[in-house]
mmCIF file of C-alpha atoms in Angstrom:
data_model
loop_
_atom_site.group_PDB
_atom_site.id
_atom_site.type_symbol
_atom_site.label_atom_id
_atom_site.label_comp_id
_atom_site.label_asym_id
_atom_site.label_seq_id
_atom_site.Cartn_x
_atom_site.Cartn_y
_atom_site.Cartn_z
ATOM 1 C CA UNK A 14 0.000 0.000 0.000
ATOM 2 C CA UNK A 15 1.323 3.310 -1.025
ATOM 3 C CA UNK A 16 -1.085 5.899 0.591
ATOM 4 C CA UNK A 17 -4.608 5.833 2.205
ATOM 5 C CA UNK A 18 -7.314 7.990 2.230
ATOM 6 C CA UNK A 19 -10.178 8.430 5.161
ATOM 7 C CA UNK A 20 -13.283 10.006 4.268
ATOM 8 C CA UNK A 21 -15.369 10.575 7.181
ATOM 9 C CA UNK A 22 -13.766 8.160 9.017
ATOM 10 C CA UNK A 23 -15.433 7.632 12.724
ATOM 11 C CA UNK A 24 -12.112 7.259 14.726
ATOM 12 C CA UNK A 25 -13.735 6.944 17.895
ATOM 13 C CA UNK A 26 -16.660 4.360 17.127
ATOM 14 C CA UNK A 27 -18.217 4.805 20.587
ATOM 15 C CA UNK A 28 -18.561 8.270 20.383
ATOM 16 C CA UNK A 29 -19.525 8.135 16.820
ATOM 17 C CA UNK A 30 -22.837 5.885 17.812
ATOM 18 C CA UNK A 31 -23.253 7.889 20.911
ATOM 19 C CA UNK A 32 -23.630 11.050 18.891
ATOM 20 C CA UNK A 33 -26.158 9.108 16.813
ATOM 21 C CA UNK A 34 -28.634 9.100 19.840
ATOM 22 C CA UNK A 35 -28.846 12.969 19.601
ATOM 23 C CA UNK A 36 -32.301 13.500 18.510
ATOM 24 C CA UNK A 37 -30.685 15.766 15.339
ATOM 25 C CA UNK A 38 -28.974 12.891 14.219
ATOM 26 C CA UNK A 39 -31.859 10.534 14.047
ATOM 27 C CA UNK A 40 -32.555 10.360 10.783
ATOM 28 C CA UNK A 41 -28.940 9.108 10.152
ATOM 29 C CA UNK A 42 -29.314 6.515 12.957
ATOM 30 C CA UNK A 43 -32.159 5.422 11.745
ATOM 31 C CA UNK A 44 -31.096 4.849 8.052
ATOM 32 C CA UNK A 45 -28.190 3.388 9.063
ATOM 33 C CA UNK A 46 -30.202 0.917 11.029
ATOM 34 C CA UNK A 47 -32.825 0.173 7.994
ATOM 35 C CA UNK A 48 -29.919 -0.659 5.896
ATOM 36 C CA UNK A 49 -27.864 -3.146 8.111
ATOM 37 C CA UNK A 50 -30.602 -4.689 8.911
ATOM 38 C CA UNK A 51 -31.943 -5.500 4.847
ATOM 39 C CA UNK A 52 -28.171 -6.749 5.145
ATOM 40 C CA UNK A 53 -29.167 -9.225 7.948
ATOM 41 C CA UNK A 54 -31.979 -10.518 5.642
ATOM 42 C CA UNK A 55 -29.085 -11.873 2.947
ATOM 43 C CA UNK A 56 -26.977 -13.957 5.597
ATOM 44 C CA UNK A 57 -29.977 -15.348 8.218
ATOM 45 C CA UNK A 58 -29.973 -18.633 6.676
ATOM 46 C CA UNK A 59 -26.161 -18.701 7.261
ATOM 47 C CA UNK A 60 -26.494 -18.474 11.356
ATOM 48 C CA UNK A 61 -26.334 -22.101 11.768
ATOM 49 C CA UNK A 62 -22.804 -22.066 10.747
ATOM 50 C CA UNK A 63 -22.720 -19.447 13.999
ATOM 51 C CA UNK A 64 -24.504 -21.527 15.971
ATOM 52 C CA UNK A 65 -22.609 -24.429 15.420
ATOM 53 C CA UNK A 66 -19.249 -22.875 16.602
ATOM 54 C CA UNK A 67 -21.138 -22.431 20.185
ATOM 55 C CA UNK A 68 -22.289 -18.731 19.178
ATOM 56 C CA UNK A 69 -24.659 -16.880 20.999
ATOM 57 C CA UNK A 70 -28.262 -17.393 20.002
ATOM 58 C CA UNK A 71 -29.021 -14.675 17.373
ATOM 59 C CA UNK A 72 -33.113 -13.605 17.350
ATOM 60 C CA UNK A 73 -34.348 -12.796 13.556
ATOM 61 C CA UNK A 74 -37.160 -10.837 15.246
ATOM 62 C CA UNK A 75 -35.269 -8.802 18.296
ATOM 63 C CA UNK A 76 -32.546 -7.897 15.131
ATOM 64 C CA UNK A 77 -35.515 -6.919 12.615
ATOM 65 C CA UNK A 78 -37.352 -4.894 15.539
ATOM 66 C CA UNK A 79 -34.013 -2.642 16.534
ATOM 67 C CA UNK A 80 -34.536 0.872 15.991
ATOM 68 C CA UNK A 81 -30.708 2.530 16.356
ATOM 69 C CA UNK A 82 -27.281 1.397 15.577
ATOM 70 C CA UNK A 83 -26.622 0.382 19.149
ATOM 71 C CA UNK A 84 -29.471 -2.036 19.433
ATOM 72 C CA UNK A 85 -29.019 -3.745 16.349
ATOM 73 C CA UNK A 86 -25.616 -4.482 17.537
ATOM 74 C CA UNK A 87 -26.594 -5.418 21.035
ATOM 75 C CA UNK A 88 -29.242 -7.974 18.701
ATOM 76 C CA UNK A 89 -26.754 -8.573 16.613
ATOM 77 C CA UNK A 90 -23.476 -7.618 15.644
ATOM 78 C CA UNK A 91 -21.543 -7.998 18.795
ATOM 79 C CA UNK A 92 -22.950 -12.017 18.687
ATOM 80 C CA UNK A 93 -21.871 -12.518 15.989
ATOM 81 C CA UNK A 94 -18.536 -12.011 16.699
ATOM 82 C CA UNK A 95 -18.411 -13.365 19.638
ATOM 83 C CA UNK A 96 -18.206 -10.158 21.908
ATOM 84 C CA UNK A 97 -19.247 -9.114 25.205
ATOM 85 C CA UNK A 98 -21.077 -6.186 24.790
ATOM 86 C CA UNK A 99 -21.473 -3.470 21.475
ATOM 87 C CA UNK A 100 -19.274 -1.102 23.213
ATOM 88 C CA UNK A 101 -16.708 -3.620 23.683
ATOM 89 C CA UNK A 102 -16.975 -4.276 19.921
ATOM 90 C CA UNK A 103 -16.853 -0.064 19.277
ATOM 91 C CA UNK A 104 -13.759 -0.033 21.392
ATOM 92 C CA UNK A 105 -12.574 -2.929 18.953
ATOM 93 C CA UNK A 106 -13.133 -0.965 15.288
ATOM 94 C CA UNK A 107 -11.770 2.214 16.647
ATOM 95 C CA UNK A 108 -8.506 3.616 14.908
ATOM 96 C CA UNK A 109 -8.090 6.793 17.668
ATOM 97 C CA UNK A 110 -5.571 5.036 19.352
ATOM 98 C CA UNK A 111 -3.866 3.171 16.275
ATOM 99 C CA UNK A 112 -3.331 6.608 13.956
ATOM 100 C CA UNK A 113 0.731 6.561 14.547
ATOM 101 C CA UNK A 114 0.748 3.119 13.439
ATOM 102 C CA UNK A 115 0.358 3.891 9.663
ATOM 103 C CA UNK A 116 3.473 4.808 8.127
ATOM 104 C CA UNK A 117 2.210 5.166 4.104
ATOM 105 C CA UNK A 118 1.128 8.917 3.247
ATOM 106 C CA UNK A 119 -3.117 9.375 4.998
ATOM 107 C CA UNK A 120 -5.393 11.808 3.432
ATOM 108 C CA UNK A 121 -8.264 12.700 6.119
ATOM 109 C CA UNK A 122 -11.329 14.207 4.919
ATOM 110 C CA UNK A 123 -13.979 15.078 7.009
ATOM 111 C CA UNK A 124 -16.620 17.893 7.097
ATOM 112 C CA UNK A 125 -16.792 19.911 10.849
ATOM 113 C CA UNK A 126 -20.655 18.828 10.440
ATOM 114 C CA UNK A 127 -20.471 15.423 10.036
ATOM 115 C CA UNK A 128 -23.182 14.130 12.565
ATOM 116 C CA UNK A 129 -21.260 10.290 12.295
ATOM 117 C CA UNK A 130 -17.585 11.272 12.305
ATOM 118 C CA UNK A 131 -17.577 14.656 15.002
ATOM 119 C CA UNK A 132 -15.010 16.871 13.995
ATOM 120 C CA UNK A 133 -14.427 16.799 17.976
ATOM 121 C CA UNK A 134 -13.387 13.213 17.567
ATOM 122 C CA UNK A 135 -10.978 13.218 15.209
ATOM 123 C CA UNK A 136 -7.455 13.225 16.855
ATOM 124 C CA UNK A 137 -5.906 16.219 14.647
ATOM 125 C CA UNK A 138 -3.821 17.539 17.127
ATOM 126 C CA UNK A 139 -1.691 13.606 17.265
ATOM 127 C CA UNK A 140 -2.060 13.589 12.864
ATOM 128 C CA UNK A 141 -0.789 17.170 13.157
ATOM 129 C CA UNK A 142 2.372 15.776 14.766
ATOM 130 C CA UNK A 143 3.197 12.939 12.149
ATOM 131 C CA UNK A 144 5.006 14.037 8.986
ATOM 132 C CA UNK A 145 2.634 11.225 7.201
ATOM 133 C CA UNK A 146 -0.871 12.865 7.629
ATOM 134 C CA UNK A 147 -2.363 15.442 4.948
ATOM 135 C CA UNK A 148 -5.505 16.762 6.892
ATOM 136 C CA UNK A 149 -8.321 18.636 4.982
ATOM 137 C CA UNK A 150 -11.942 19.424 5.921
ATOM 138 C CA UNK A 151 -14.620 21.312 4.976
ATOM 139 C CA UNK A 152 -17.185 23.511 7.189
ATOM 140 C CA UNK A 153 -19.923 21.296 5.443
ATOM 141 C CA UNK A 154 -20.714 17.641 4.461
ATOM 142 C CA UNK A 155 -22.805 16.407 6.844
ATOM 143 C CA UNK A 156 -21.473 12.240 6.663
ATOM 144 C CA UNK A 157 -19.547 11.814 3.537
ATOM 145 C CA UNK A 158 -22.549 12.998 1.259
ATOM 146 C CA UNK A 159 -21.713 16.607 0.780
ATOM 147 C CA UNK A 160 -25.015 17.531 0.106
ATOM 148 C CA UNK A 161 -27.087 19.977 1.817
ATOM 149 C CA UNK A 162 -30.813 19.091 0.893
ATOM 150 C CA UNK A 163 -33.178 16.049 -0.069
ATOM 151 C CA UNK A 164 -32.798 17.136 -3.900
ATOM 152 C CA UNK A 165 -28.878 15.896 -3.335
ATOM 153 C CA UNK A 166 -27.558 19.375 -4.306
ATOM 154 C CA UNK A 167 -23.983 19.436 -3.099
ATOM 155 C CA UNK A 168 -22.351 21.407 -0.845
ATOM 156 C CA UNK A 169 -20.255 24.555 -2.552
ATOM 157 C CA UNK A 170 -17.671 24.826 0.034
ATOM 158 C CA UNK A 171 -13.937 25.467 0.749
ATOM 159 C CA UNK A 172 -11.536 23.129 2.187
ATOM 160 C CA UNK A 173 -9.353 23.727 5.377
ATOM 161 C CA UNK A 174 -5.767 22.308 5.087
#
């Protein structure tokens, strides 16, 4: 790998699906939600394989019923793998603490607004101190759409380097 780029990259995966439960950010949550959980319709028939291995018993209808992020992987997700709880899985994903670790050239791009990836949890000041990290975001972009409406019309905006 010669480079890497991060677009609206939620560092911090527990406070990324904590700042889903704001009630502005609901509408995210909830799409989020609807889609992972038309993914769970493609590999239900594939749980026995889970089961088999000792997994923990997943529920079609508790998974279909969750309403957020966090309950669909309390229903699911953190079962799956195997887990003991969906924060302990968050803690898991999360890059904060692993950003030194990447040596290749990183491009971050993030919008301050981004209701997923908070500007406030992106580690800038640590990137800031490695020679490797080109940082750039833009005052608007809500989660890596860059639009600003329901008609999809994109956001005319500067970027901060």
């Amino acid at each position: 790998v010669k480079g890497v780029a991060s677009v609206g990259n939620p560092f911090d995966f527990r406070k990324s699906v904590d700042s889903l439960k704001l009630w502005r950010n609901a509408l995210y949550n909830y799409h989020i939600t609807q889609k992972l959980k038309e993914r769970f319709q493609n590999v239900v028939g594939q749980l026995e394989e889970h089961y088999s291995r000792g997994g923990e018993k997943i529920v079609s209808e508790k998974v279909n019923s969750s309403w957020c992020l966090s309950s669909f992987d309390r229903e699911f997700t953190h079962k799956l793998l195997n887990g003991h709880s969906p924060e302990h899985y968050y803690d898991k994903v999360s890059c904060v603490e692993d950003v030194d670790k990447l040596h290749q050239p990183v491009l971050v791009i993030n919008s301050k607004d981004d209701p997923l990836s908070r500007f406030s949890h992106v580690p800038v000041e640590k990137m800031k101190q490695l020679k490797n990290y080109f940082l750039a975001f833009t005052p608007k972009g809500a989660h890596i759409e860059f639009f600003v409406n329901f008609r999809r019309r994109r956001v005319n905006s500067s970027v901060e380097c």
